[in-house]
Tab-separated table of C-alpha atoms in Angstrom:
chain	number	residue	atom	x	y	z
A	10	UNK	CA	-42.405	18.720	173.461
A	11	UNK	CA	-43.488	15.456	175.061
A	12	UNK	CA	-44.136	12.737	172.203
A	13	UNK	CA	-45.737	9.286	172.253
A	14	UNK	CA	-45.718	7.193	169.280
A	15	UNK	CA	-45.289	10.298	167.231
A	16	UNK	CA	-48.428	12.137	168.618
A	17	UNK	CA	-48.619	15.214	170.492
A	18	UNK	CA	-50.272	15.441	173.804
A	19	UNK	CA	-53.370	17.690	173.934
A	20	UNK	CA	-51.809	20.444	176.009
A	21	UNK	CA	-48.889	20.841	173.653
A	22	UNK	CA	-50.956	20.773	170.437
A	23	UNK	CA	-49.885	24.365	168.644
A	24	UNK	CA	-52.799	26.552	167.885
A	25	UNK	CA	-54.101	27.111	164.223
A	26	UNK	CA	-53.635	30.786	162.699
A	27	UNK	CA	-55.292	32.018	159.611
A	28	UNK	CA	-54.324	35.658	158.292
A	29	UNK	CA	-52.837	36.236	161.826
A	30	UNK	CA	-56.123	35.606	163.524
A	31	UNK	CA	-56.189	32.605	165.978
A	32	UNK	CA	-58.884	29.985	164.784
A	33	UNK	CA	-60.413	27.384	166.949
A	34	UNK	CA	-60.740	23.766	165.804
A	35	UNK	CA	-64.229	22.599	165.476
A	36	UNK	CA	-65.567	19.787	167.519
A	37	UNK	CA	-64.961	17.285	164.768
A	38	UNK	CA	-61.195	17.773	164.858
A	39	UNK	CA	-61.360	17.521	168.710
A	40	UNK	CA	-63.205	14.399	168.284
A	41	UNK	CA	-60.726	12.873	165.933
A	42	UNK	CA	-57.681	13.799	168.118
A	43	UNK	CA	-59.389	12.451	171.153
A	44	UNK	CA	-60.129	9.024	169.380
A	45	UNK	CA	-56.409	8.912	167.931
A	46	UNK	CA	-55.053	9.845	171.453
A	47	UNK	CA	-57.181	7.023	173.069
A	48	UNK	CA	-56.083	4.420	170.555
A	49	UNK	CA	-52.423	5.325	171.135
A	50	UNK	CA	-52.958	5.112	174.867
A	51	UNK	CA	-54.505	1.597	174.401
A	52	UNK	CA	-51.363	0.641	172.355
A	53	UNK	CA	-49.195	2.065	175.131
A	54	UNK	CA	-51.147	0.172	177.802
A	55	UNK	CA	-50.850	-3.171	175.902
A	56	UNK	CA	-46.965	-2.211	175.300
A	57	UNK	CA	-46.888	-1.896	179.283
A	58	UNK	CA	-48.761	-5.164	179.975
A	59	UNK	CA	-46.324	-6.987	177.462
A	60	UNK	CA	-43.504	-5.648	179.303
A	61	UNK	CA	-44.706	-6.524	182.788
A	62	UNK	CA	-45.516	-10.047	181.733
A	63	UNK	CA	-41.984	-10.435	180.408
A	64	UNK	CA	-40.519	-9.013	183.679
A	65	UNK	CA	-42.634	-11.500	185.473
A	66	UNK	CA	-41.427	-14.308	183.220
A	67	UNK	CA	-37.876	-13.036	183.891
A	68	UNK	CA	-38.292	-13.103	187.570
A	69	UNK	CA	-39.931	-16.677	187.528
A	70	UNK	CA	-36.971	-17.813	185.164
A	71	UNK	CA	-34.473	-16.170	187.793
A	72	UNK	CA	-36.092	-17.819	190.794
A	73	UNK	CA	-36.251	-21.074	188.880
A	74	UNK	CA	-32.364	-20.650	188.171
A	75	UNK	CA	-31.591	-19.903	191.811
A	76	UNK	CA	-33.549	-23.028	192.941
A	77	UNK	CA	-31.713	-25.196	190.469
A	78	UNK	CA	-28.286	-23.547	191.635
A	79	UNK	CA	-29.263	-24.404	195.257
A	80	UNK	CA	-29.980	-28.028	194.480
A	81	UNK	CA	-26.625	-28.204	192.438
A	82	UNK	CA	-24.772	-26.719	195.425
A	83	UNK	CA	-26.669	-29.093	198.064
A	84	UNK	CA	-25.780	-32.129	195.411
A	85	UNK	CA	-22.196	-30.852	195.442
A	86	UNK	CA	-21.961	-30.655	199.045
A	87	UNK	CA	-23.328	-34.148	199.194
A	88	UNK	CA	-20.743	-35.545	196.900
A	89	UNK	CA	-17.976	-33.790	198.812
A	90	UNK	CA	-19.115	-35.218	202.047
A	91	UNK	CA	-19.397	-38.638	200.383
A	92	UNK	CA	-15.987	-38.068	198.739
A	93	UNK	CA	-14.466	-37.208	202.125
A	94	UNK	CA	-16.012	-40.237	203.948
A	95	UNK	CA	-14.670	-42.599	201.207
A	96	UNK	CA	-11.257	-40.928	201.538
A	97	UNK	CA	-11.221	-41.565	205.337
A	98	UNK	CA	-12.110	-45.098	204.868
A	99	UNK	CA	-9.571	-45.467	202.380
A	100	UNK	CA	-6.914	-44.110	204.694
A	101	UNK	CA	-8.032	-46.359	207.433
A	102	UNK	CA	-7.999	-49.263	205.173
A	103	UNK	CA	-4.506	-48.476	203.910
A	104	UNK	CA	-3.176	-47.950	207.489
A	105	UNK	CA	-4.684	-51.424	208.341
A	106	UNK	CA	-2.798	-52.922	205.358
A	107	UNK	CA	0.372	-51.189	206.134
A	108	UNK	CA	0.263	-52.598	209.675
A	109	UNK	CA	-0.474	-55.828	208.462
A	110	UNK	CA	2.471	-55.650	205.835
A	111	UNK	CA	4.609	-54.345	208.617
A	112	UNK	CA	3.666	-57.512	210.787
A	113	UNK	CA	4.247	-59.551	207.723
A	114	UNK	CA	7.701	-58.295	207.055
A	115	UNK	CA	8.729	-58.735	210.899
A	116	UNK	CA	7.452	-62.487	210.811
A	117	UNK	CA	9.139	-62.846	207.498
A	118	UNK	CA	12.515	-61.573	209.179
A	119	UNK	CA	12.093	-63.730	212.234
A	120	UNK	CA	11.560	-66.874	209.968
A	121	UNK	CA	14.640	-65.928	208.137
A	122	UNK	CA	16.635	-65.567	211.402
A	123	UNK	CA	15.255	-68.635	212.707
A	124	UNK	CA	16.129	-70.697	209.662
A	125	UNK	CA	19.693	-69.105	209.727
A	126	UNK	CA	19.851	-70.341	213.208
A	127	UNK	CA	18.629	-73.677	212.271
A	128	UNK	CA	21.129	-73.950	209.583
A	129	UNK	CA	24.045	-72.788	211.887
A	130	UNK	CA	22.622	-75.386	214.427
A	131	UNK	CA	22.468	-78.276	211.872
A	132	UNK	CA	25.903	-77.529	210.550
A	133	UNK	CA	27.236	-77.664	214.261
A	134	UNK	CA	25.362	-80.814	214.677
A	135	UNK	CA	26.851	-82.233	211.660
A	136	UNK	CA	30.404	-81.207	212.728
A	137	UNK	CA	29.788	-82.707	216.050
A	138	UNK	CA	28.533	-86.007	214.614
A	139	UNK	CA	31.704	-86.184	212.398
A	140	UNK	CA	33.855	-85.527	215.711
A	141	UNK	CA	31.772	-88.311	217.288
A	142	UNK	CA	32.408	-90.756	214.787
A	143	UNK	CA	36.037	-89.865	214.424
A	144	UNK	CA	36.184	-90.356	218.309
A	145	UNK	CA	34.612	-93.416	218.201
A	146	UNK	CA	37.098	-94.664	215.481
A	147	UNK	CA	39.927	-93.471	217.630
A	148	UNK	CA	38.430	-95.164	220.701
A	149	UNK	CA	37.997	-98.528	218.734
A	150	UNK	CA	41.611	-98.094	217.685
A	151	UNK	CA	42.755	-97.445	221.221
A	152	UNK	CA	40.610	-100.464	222.497
A	153	UNK	CA	42.300	-102.577	219.850
A	154	UNK	CA	45.688	-101.474	221.124
A	155	UNK	CA	44.817	-101.725	224.906
A	156	UNK	CA	43.616	-105.586	224.077
A	157	UNK	CA	47.175	-106.001	222.140
A	158	UNK	CA	49.010	-104.683	225.202
A	159	UNK	CA	47.159	-106.804	227.577
A	160	UNK	CA	47.853	-109.936	225.464
A	161	UNK	CA	51.607	-109.051	225.470
A	162	UNK	CA	51.467	-108.321	229.241
A	163	UNK	CA	49.586	-111.953	229.685
A	164	UNK	CA	52.657	-113.332	227.563
A	165	UNK	CA	55.143	-111.349	229.750
A	166	UNK	CA	53.611	-112.708	233.004
A	167	UNK	CA	53.553	-116.337	231.527
A	168	UNK	CA	57.350	-115.760	230.709
A	169	UNK	CA	58.018	-114.480	234.143
A	170	UNK	CA	56.197	-117.460	235.573
A	171	UNK	CA	58.193	-119.845	233.537
A	172	UNK	CA	61.384	-117.880	234.610
A	173	UNK	CA	60.377	-118.289	238.079
A	174	UNK	CA	59.960	-121.923	237.723
A	175	UNK	CA	63.350	-122.260	236.167
A	176	UNK	CA	65.017	-120.303	238.925
A	177	UNK	CA	63.461	-122.645	241.486
A	178	UNK	CA	64.532	-125.664	239.419
A	179	UNK	CA	67.962	-124.050	238.964
A	180	UNK	CA	68.263	-123.366	242.750
A	181	UNK	CA	67.146	-126.927	243.438
A	182	UNK	CA	69.882	-128.060	241.048
A	183	UNK	CA	72.420	-125.499	242.473
A	184	UNK	CA	71.813	-127.209	246.232
A	185	UNK	CA	72.020	-130.762	244.613
A	186	UNK	CA	74.667	-130.165	242.120
A	187	UNK	CA	77.719	-127.855	243.007
A	188	UNK	CA	79.142	-128.353	239.505
A	189	UNK	CA	76.423	-126.994	237.778
A	190	UNK	CA	76.895	-123.594	239.727
A	191	UNK	CA	78.907	-121.729	236.938
A	192	UNK	CA	76.150	-122.657	234.465
A	193	UNK	CA	73.429	-122.041	236.900
A	194	UNK	CA	75.077	-118.500	237.476
A	195	UNK	CA	75.084	-117.687	233.676
A	196	UNK	CA	71.793	-118.926	233.268
A	197	UNK	CA	70.880	-116.591	236.316
A	198	UNK	CA	72.604	-113.669	234.808
A	199	UNK	CA	70.506	-114.337	231.468
A	200	UNK	CA	67.621	-114.343	233.518
A	201	UNK	CA	68.532	-111.113	235.128
A	202	UNK	CA	68.785	-109.576	231.662
A	203	UNK	CA	65.572	-111.024	230.687
A	204	UNK	CA	63.906	-109.615	233.902
A	205	UNK	CA	65.364	-106.426	233.283
A	206	UNK	CA	63.896	-106.277	229.683
A	207	UNK	CA	60.618	-107.278	231.261
A	208	UNK	CA	60.884	-104.465	233.723
A	209	UNK	CA	61.530	-102.104	230.791
A	210	UNK	CA	58.570	-103.727	228.724
A	211	UNK	CA	56.590	-103.268	232.116
A	212	UNK	CA	57.574	-99.646	232.190
A	213	UNK	CA	56.570	-99.137	228.620
A	214	UNK	CA	53.191	-100.888	229.440
A	215	UNK	CA	52.368	-98.548	232.340
A	216	UNK	CA	53.322	-95.603	230.064
A	217	UNK	CA	51.030	-96.935	227.316
A	218	UNK	CA	48.375	-97.528	230.120
A	219	UNK	CA	48.648	-93.872	231.080
A	220	UNK	CA	48.135	-92.960	227.206
A	221	UNK	CA	45.084	-95.190	227.295
A	222	UNK	CA	43.904	-93.317	230.442
A	223	UNK	CA	44.494	-89.976	228.578
A	224	UNK	CA	42.796	-91.269	225.626
A	225	UNK	CA	39.795	-92.428	227.679
A	226	UNK	CA	39.774	-88.991	229.279
A	227	UNK	CA	39.550	-87.387	225.661
A	228	UNK	CA	36.773	-90.040	224.946
A	229	UNK	CA	34.706	-88.802	227.884
A	230	UNK	CA	35.156	-85.109	226.776
A	231	UNK	CA	33.974	-86.146	223.116
A	232	UNK	CA	31.160	-87.935	224.590
A	233	UNK	CA	30.364	-84.921	226.830
A	234	UNK	CA	30.519	-82.859	223.591
A	235	UNK	CA	28.217	-85.467	221.861
A	236	UNK	CA	25.607	-85.037	224.724
A	237	UNK	CA	26.068	-81.243	224.281
A	238	UNK	CA	25.316	-81.737	220.427
A	239	UNK	CA	22.395	-83.959	221.357
A	240	UNK	CA	21.050	-80.968	223.379
A	241	UNK	CA	21.937	-78.633	220.451
A	242	UNK	CA	19.831	-80.998	218.335
A	243	UNK	CA	16.850	-80.796	221.033
A	244	UNK	CA	17.173	-76.960	220.730
A	245	UNK	CA	17.091	-77.070	217.008
A	246	UNK	CA	13.905	-79.267	217.157
A	247	UNK	CA	12.457	-76.872	219.524
A	248	UNK	CA	13.157	-73.850	217.063
A	249	UNK	CA	11.695	-75.909	214.120
A	250	UNK	CA	8.495	-76.297	216.372
A	251	UNK	CA	8.512	-72.358	216.847
A	252	UNK	CA	9.195	-72.025	213.228
A	253	UNK	CA	6.177	-74.016	212.517
A	254	UNK	CA	4.165	-72.035	215.122
A	255	UNK	CA	5.367	-68.991	213.275
A	256	UNK	CA	4.304	-70.152	209.883
A	257	UNK	CA	0.938	-71.021	211.393
A	258	UNK	CA	0.615	-67.523	212.970
A	259	UNK	CA	1.444	-66.129	209.485
A	260	UNK	CA	-1.173	-68.121	207.740
A	261	UNK	CA	-3.789	-67.049	210.442
A	262	UNK	CA	-2.473	-63.339	209.749
A	263	UNK	CA	-3.087	-63.763	206.073
A	264	UNK	CA	-6.448	-65.224	206.672
A	265	UNK	CA	-7.493	-62.519	208.751
A	266	UNK	CA	-6.101	-60.008	206.098
A	267	UNK	CA	-8.103	-61.845	203.448
A	268	UNK	CA	-11.167	-61.508	205.597
A	269	UNK	CA	-10.538	-57.851	206.175
A	270	UNK	CA	-10.489	-57.501	202.352
A	271	UNK	CA	-13.636	-59.503	201.950
A	272	UNK	CA	-15.500	-57.455	204.560
A	273	UNK	CA	-14.392	-54.178	203.204
A	274	UNK	CA	-17.549	-52.121	202.338
A	275	UNK	CA	-18.282	-51.606	198.579
A	276	UNK	CA	-17.841	-48.144	197.251
A	277	UNK	CA	-19.295	-48.938	193.699
A	278	UNK	CA	-22.550	-47.018	193.695
A	279	UNK	CA	-23.539	-47.287	190.087
A	280	UNK	CA	-24.430	-50.938	188.810
A	281	UNK	CA	-24.635	-49.656	185.202
A	282	UNK	CA	-21.086	-48.399	184.851
A	283	UNK	CA	-19.272	-51.691	185.048
A	284	UNK	CA	-18.067	-53.640	182.287
A	285	UNK	CA	-15.905	-56.886	182.545
A	286	UNK	CA	-13.373	-56.131	185.341
A	287	UNK	CA	-13.638	-51.991	185.097
A	288	UNK	CA	-15.849	-49.804	186.987
A	289	UNK	CA	-16.155	-45.935	186.362
A	290	UNK	CA	-17.304	-44.109	189.412
A	291	UNK	CA	-17.273	-40.455	188.064
A	292	UNK	CA	-16.527	-38.714	184.844
A	293	UNK	CA	-15.711	-34.917	184.994
A	294	UNK	CA	-15.268	-32.678	182.064
A	295	UNK	CA	-14.811	-28.851	182.151
A	296	UNK	CA	-15.987	-28.817	185.754
A	297	UNK	CA	-19.243	-30.661	185.215
A	298	UNK	CA	-20.062	-34.337	186.260
A	299	UNK	CA	-20.934	-36.118	183.219
A	300	UNK	CA	-23.971	-38.562	183.752
A	301	UNK	CA	-24.780	-39.382	180.215
A	302	UNK	CA	-25.007	-43.079	180.025
A	303	UNK	CA	-23.989	-43.078	176.318
A	304	UNK	CA	-20.857	-41.119	177.008
A	305	UNK	CA	-19.915	-43.479	179.967
A	306	UNK	CA	-20.580	-46.492	177.650
A	307	UNK	CA	-18.025	-45.065	175.065
A	308	UNK	CA	-15.457	-44.507	177.988
A	309	UNK	CA	-15.996	-48.034	179.245
A	310	UNK	CA	-15.539	-49.507	175.639
A	311	UNK	CA	-11.932	-47.497	175.452
A	312	UNK	CA	-11.231	-48.766	178.816
A	313	UNK	CA	-11.919	-52.529	178.432
A	314	UNK	CA	-10.079	-52.543	175.090
A	315	UNK	CA	-7.138	-50.819	176.719
A	316	UNK	CA	-7.453	-48.209	173.762
A	317	UNK	CA	-6.110	-44.790	173.704
A	318	UNK	CA	-8.607	-41.853	172.668
A	319	UNK	CA	-8.531	-38.188	172.446
A	320	UNK	CA	-10.817	-35.794	174.645
A	321	UNK	CA	-13.015	-33.608	172.493
A	322	UNK	CA	-16.387	-32.076	172.934
A	323	UNK	CA	-17.796	-34.556	170.390
A	324	UNK	CA	-16.665	-37.610	172.574
A	325	UNK	CA	-18.367	-35.675	175.559
A	326	UNK	CA	-21.284	-34.686	173.605
A	327	UNK	CA	-21.179	-31.174	174.787
A	328	UNK	CA	-19.121	-27.990	175.567
A	329	UNK	CA	-19.719	-27.288	179.293
A	330	UNK	CA	-17.216	-24.350	179.127
A	331	UNK	CA	-17.128	-22.495	175.826
A	332	UNK	CA	-14.193	-20.574	174.795
A	333	UNK	CA	-11.916	-22.206	177.229
A	334	UNK	CA	-9.832	-25.341	177.398
A	335	UNK	CA	-11.277	-28.120	179.447
A	336	UNK	CA	-9.820	-30.875	181.430
A	337	UNK	CA	-11.214	-34.640	181.589
A	338	UNK	CA	-10.891	-36.489	184.752
A	339	UNK	CA	-12.133	-40.236	185.430
A	340	UNK	CA	-12.323	-42.145	188.749
A	341	UNK	CA	-12.367	-45.853	188.315
A	342	UNK	CA	-11.554	-49.021	189.761
A	343	UNK	CA	-10.361	-52.615	188.337
A	344	UNK	CA	-10.968	-56.065	189.380
A	345	UNK	CA	-13.999	-55.477	191.336
A	346	UNK	CA	-12.418	-53.829	194.427
A	347	UNK	CA	-10.587	-50.674	195.419
A	348	UNK	CA	-8.493	-48.661	195.555
A	349	UNK	CA	-9.913	-46.105	193.209
A	350	UNK	CA	-7.473	-45.005	190.425
A	351	UNK	CA	-7.485	-41.481	188.670
A	352	UNK	CA	-6.564	-40.361	185.120
A	353	UNK	CA	-6.669	-36.661	184.034
A	354	UNK	CA	-5.862	-34.968	180.821
A	355	UNK	CA	-6.421	-31.552	178.805
A	356	UNK	CA	-8.785	-31.215	175.990
A	357	UNK	CA	-7.614	-32.438	172.624
A	358	UNK	CA	-4.813	-34.570	174.496
A	359	UNK	CA	-4.581	-38.537	174.200
A	360	UNK	CA	-5.459	-40.492	177.234
A	361	UNK	CA	-5.534	-44.322	178.248
A	362	UNK	CA	-6.804	-46.313	181.192
A	363	UNK	CA	-4.499	-48.323	183.052
A	364	UNK	CA	-5.031	-51.609	185.217
């Protein structure tokens, strides 16, 4: 039988019998039954209305939840797009820095090569100067020897002139005095011997003159080398000027690099997340982005003091994923500029910020 709140519906009420004879209920009993049935129907209607309102509230709550989920998804997509844009800009900046560093390395290598060439040229110039000084000393000595030989040659010529005079005088005495012929002949023999000696000395002088000429040729070669050394010195000065130009270009490159650093766009979106030289861009715990300023201030204190801390639900003031081990991730920057750094650690593990 159908039953509602413990009462029977009217068609299902069993008949009443007395001594085997069917007895009809009076109108008073029918009235009581109808009143009771009407009361229970009203209670049932109130029950249905209560459940309808509950279902409507549940539907509204579900729609509000879906709306919030859509907003969260939209926010997540916006953050993902901003993160991709930031990563692209970081990659471009990194590529520019690597190119600039490559140019600096190439310039430094060229400077080192130029310095090595300059040192070698300077060493060659020093050796050439030493050789030039030695050649000048040899030339001075050779000149002194040449002057000495010229003096001896003059003395020899004077002696030869004297011998000629004596020979003339002897011939005159020979023509005038026949008796002095033998003495004159002896004197003539003696003069001939001296003449021979003079000829030998003259030959020696000619040989020395040839050596002097050879020394002059060597001196000319050394002077030529000295001129080449001077040209090398000029090339060294030119290399030095090129080195100074390279240094100026390096300085300009460094200025341009510093200008690029100064013109880089700022990625620090939260002004209230900076303390001293630390800036915290995002904090995530258990897959949830933490925006609680109180928690951010705690983490900033640990970062500034370079203090190690343990990742717990109490520190993060909540458990976004109950019953599971969560992970902590922080994105931060040091010194008021990029690049961003990351630290990550599991729940109940110790972690520390590094500069």
